[in-house]
PDB file of C-alpha atoms in Angstrom:
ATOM      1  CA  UNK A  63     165.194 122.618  85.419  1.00 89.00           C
ATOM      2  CA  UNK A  64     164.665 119.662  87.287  1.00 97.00           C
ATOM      3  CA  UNK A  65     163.241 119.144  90.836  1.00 98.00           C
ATOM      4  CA  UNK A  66     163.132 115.856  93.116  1.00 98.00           C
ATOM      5  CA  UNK A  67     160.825 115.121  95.218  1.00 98.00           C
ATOM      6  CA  UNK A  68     161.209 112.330  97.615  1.00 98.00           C
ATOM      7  CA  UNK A  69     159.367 109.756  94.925  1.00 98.00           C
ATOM      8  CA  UNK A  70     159.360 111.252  91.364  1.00 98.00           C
ATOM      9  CA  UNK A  71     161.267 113.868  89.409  1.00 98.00           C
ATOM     10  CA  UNK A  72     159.781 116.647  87.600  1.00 98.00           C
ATOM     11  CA  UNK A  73     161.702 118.049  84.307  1.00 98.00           C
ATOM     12  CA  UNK A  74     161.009 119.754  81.126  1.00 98.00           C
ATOM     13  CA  UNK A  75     159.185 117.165  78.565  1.00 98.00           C
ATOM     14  CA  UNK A  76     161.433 115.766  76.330  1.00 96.00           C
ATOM     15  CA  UNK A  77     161.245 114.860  72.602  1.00 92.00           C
ATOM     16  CA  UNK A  78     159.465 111.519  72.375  1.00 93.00           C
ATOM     17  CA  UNK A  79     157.332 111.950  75.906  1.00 97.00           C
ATOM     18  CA  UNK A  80     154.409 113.208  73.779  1.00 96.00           C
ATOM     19  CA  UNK A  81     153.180 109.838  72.732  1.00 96.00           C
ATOM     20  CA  UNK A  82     153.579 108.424  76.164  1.00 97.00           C
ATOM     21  CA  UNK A  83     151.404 111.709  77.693  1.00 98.00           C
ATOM     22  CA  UNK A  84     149.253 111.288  75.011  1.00 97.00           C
ATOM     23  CA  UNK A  85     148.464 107.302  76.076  1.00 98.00           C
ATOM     24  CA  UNK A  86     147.961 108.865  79.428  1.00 98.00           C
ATOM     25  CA  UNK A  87     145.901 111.135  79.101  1.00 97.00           C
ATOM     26  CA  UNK A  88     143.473 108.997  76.765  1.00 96.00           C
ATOM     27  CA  UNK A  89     142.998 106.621  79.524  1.00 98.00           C
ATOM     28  CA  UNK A  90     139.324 106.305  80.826  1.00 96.00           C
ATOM     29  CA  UNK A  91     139.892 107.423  84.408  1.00 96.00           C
ATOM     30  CA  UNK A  92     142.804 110.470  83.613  1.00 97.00           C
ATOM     31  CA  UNK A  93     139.987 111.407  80.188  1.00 96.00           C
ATOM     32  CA  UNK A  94     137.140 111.880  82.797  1.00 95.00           C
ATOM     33  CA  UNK A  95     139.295 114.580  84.290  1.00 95.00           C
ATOM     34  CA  UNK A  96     141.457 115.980  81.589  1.00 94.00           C
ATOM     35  CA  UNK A  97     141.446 117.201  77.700  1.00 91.00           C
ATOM     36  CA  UNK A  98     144.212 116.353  75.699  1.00 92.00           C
ATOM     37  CA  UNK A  99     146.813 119.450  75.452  1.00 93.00           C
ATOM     38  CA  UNK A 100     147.369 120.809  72.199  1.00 92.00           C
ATOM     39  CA  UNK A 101     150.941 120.859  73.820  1.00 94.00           C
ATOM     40  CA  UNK A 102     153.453 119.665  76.082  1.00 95.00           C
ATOM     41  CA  UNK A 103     156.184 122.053  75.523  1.00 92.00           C
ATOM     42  CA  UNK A 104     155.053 123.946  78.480  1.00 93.00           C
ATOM     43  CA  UNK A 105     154.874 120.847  80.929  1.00 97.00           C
ATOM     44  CA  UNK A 106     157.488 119.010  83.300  1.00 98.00           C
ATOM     45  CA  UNK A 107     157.174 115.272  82.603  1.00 98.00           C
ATOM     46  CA  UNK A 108     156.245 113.445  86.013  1.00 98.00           C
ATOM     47  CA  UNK A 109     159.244 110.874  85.856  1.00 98.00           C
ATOM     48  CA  UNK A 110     159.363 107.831  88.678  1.00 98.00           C
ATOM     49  CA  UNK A 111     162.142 105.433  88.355  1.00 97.00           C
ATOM     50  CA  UNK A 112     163.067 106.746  84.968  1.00 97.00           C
ATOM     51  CA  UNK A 113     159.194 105.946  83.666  1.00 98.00           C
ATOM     52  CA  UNK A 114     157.177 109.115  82.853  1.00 98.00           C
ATOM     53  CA  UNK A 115     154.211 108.577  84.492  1.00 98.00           C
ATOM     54  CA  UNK A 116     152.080 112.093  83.915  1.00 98.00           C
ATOM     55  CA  UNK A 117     152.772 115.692  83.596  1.00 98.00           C
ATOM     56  CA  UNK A 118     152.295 118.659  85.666  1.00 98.00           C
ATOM     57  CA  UNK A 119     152.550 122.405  84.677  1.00 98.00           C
ATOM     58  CA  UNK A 120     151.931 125.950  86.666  1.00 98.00           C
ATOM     59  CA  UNK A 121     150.700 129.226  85.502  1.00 97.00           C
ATOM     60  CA  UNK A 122     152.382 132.393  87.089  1.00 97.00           C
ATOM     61  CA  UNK A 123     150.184 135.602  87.457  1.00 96.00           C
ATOM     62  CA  UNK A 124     152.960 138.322  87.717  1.00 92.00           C
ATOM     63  CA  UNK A 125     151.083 141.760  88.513  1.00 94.00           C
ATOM     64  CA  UNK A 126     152.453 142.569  91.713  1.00 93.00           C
ATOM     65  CA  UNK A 127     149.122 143.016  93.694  1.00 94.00           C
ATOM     66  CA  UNK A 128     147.196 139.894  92.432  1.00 95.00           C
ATOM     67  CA  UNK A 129     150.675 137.588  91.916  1.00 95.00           C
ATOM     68  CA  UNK A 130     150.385 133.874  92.722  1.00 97.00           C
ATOM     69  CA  UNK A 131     150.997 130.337  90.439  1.00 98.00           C
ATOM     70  CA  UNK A 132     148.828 127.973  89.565  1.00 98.00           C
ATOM     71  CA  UNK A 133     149.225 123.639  89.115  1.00 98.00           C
ATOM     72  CA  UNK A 134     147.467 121.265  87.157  1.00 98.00           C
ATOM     73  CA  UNK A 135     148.919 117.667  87.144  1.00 98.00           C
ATOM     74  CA  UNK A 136     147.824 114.215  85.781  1.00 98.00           C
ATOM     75  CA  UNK A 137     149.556 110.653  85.990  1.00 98.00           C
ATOM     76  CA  UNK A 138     148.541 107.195  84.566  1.00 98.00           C
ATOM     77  CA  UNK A 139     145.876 105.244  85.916  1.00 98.00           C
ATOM     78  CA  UNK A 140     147.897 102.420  87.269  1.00 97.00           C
ATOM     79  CA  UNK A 141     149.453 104.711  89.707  1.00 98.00           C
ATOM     80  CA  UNK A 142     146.696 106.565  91.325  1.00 97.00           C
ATOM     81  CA  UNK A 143     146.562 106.255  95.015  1.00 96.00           C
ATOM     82  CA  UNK A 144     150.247 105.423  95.855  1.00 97.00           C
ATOM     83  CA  UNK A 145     151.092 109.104  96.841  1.00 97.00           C
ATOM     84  CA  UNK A 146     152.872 110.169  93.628  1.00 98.00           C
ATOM     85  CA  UNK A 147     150.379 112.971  92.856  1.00 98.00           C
ATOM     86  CA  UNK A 148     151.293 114.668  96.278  1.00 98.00           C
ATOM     87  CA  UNK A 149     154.767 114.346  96.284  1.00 98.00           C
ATOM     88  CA  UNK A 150     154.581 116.037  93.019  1.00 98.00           C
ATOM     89  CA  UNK A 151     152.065 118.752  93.713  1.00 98.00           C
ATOM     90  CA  UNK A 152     154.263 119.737  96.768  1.00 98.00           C
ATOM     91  CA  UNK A 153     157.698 119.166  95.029  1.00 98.00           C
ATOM     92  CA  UNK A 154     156.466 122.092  92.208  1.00 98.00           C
ATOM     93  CA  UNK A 155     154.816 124.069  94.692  1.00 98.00           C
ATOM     94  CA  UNK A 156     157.517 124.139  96.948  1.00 98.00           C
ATOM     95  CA  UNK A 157     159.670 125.448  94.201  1.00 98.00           C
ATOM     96  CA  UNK A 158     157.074 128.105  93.588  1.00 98.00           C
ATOM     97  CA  UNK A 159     157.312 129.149  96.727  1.00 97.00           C
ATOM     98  CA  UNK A 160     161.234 129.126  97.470  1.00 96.00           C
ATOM     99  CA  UNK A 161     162.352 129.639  94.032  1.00 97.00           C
ATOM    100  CA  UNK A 162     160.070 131.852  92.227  1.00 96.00           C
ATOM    101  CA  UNK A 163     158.905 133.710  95.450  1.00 95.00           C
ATOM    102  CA  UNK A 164     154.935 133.458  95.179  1.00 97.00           C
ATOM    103  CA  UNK A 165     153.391 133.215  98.457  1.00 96.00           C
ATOM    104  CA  UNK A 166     149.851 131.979  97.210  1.00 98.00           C
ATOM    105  CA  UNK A 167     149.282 129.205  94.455  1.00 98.00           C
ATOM    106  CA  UNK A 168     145.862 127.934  93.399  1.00 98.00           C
ATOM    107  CA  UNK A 169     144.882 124.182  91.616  1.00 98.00           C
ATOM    108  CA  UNK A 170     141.338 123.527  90.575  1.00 98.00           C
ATOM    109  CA  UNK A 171     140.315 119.736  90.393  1.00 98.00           C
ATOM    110  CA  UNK A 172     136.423 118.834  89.040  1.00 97.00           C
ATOM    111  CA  UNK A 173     134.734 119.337  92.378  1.00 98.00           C
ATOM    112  CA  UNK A 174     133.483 115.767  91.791  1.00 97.00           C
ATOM    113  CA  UNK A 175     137.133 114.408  91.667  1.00 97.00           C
ATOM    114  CA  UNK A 176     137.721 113.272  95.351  1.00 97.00           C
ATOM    115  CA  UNK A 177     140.885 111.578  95.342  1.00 96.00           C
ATOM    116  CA  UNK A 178     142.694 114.894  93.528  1.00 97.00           C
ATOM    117  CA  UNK A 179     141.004 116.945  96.180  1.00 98.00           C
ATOM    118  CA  UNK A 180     142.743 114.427  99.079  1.00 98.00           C
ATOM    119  CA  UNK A 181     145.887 114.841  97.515  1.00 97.00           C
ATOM    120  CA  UNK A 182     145.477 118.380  97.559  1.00 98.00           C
ATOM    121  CA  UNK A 183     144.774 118.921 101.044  1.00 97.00           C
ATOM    122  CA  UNK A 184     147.957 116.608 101.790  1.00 97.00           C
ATOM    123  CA  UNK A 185     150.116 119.257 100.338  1.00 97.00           C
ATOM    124  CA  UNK A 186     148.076 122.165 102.210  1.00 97.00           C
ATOM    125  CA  UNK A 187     145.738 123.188  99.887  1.00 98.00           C
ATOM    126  CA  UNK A 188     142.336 123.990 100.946  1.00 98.00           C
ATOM    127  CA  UNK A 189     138.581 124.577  99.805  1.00 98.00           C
ATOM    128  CA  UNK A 190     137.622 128.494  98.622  1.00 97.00           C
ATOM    129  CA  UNK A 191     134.660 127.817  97.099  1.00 98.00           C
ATOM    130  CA  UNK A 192     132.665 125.880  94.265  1.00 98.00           C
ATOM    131  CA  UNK A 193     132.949 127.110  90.609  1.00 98.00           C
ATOM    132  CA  UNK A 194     130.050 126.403  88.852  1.00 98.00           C
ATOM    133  CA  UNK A 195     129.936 125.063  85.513  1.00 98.00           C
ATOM    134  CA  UNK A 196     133.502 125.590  85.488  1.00 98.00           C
ATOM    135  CA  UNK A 197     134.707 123.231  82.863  1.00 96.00           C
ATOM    136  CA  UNK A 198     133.314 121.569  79.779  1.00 95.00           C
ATOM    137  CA  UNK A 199     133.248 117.537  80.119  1.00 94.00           C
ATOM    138  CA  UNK A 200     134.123 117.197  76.700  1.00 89.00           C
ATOM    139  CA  UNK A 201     132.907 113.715  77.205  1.00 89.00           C
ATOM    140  CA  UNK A 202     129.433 114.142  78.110  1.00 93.00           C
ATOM    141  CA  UNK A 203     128.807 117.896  76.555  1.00 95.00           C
ATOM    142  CA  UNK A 204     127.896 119.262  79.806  1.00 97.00           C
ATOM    143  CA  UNK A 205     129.278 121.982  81.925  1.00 98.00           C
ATOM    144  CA  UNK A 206     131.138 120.708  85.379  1.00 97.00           C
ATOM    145  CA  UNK A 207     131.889 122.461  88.684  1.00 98.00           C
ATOM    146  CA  UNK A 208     135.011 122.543  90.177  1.00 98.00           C
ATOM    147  CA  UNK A 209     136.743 123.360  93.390  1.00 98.00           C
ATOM    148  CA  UNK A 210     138.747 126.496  93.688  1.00 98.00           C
ATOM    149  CA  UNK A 211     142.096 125.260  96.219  1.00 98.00           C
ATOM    150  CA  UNK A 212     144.425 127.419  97.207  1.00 98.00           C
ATOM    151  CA  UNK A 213     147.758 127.146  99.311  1.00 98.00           C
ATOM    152  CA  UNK A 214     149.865 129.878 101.223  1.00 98.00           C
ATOM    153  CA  UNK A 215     152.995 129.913 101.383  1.00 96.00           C
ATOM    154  CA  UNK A 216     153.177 129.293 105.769  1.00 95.00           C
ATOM    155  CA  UNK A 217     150.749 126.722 104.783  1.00 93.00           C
ATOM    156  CA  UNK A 218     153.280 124.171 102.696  1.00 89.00           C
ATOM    157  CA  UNK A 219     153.736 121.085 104.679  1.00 71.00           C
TER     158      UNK A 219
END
């Protein structure tokens, strides 16, 4: 599978994309966010002009009456703020949508992580409520909240 968006492409992570994801997600500002996987096998490598730059993955909840997806995505550092993490949020989600036929999809950034939460809500995603001490900051020891998002499917933009 591979999707394109109108800045990156998304596809399955490929033999030697490990140690690049796991450079990534050891830096200081993607760390304060995210734990390191025990895999990517499950992810699509977040590729921009043949670079991979950060992985994303969903979740699908299949049970007819609670059915929906879920994303989680993180890129390098040096790329924040140039609109990659949007046009890959709505590239997969899109495909969730049209593809795989969900008509909900959820993503959960640290409520304290503001630029996620503006990419977010450039997709269509918005607020449902706080979860608190959601996640564990494996950093610091202590419990975080975070920010239940979700997205409909009339809602895509």
């Amino acid at each position: 599978m591979e999707l394109r968006g109108d800045k990156v492409l998304l596809r399955p992570v490929a033999r030697g994309d490990g140690e690049v994801l796991d450079r990534i997600v050891r830096e200081p500002e993607v760390a304060a966010w995210w734990s390191p996987p025990e895999s990517y096998e499950r992810m699509l490598a977040v590729v921009v002009e043949g670079e991979v730059v950060g992985a994303i993955q969903f979740h699908e909840e299949t049970k007819t009456e609670y059915r929906h997806a879920g994303i989680d995505i993180f890129l390098t550092a040096r790329l924040h703020g140039k609109g990659l993490g949007t046009d890959a949020v709505r590239t997969l989600a899109r495909w969730l949508v049209r593809e795989r036929g969900h008509h909900r999809l959820v993503i959960d950034p640290a409520a304290a992580n503001a630029a996620a939460i503006r990419s977010y809500r450039k997709v269509g995603f918005q607020p449902v409520g706080v979860m608190r001490a959601y996640w564990l900051d494996h950093r610091t020891g202590l419990w975080q909240d975070g920010l239940l998002m979700d997205l409909l499917a009339e809602d895509l933009s």
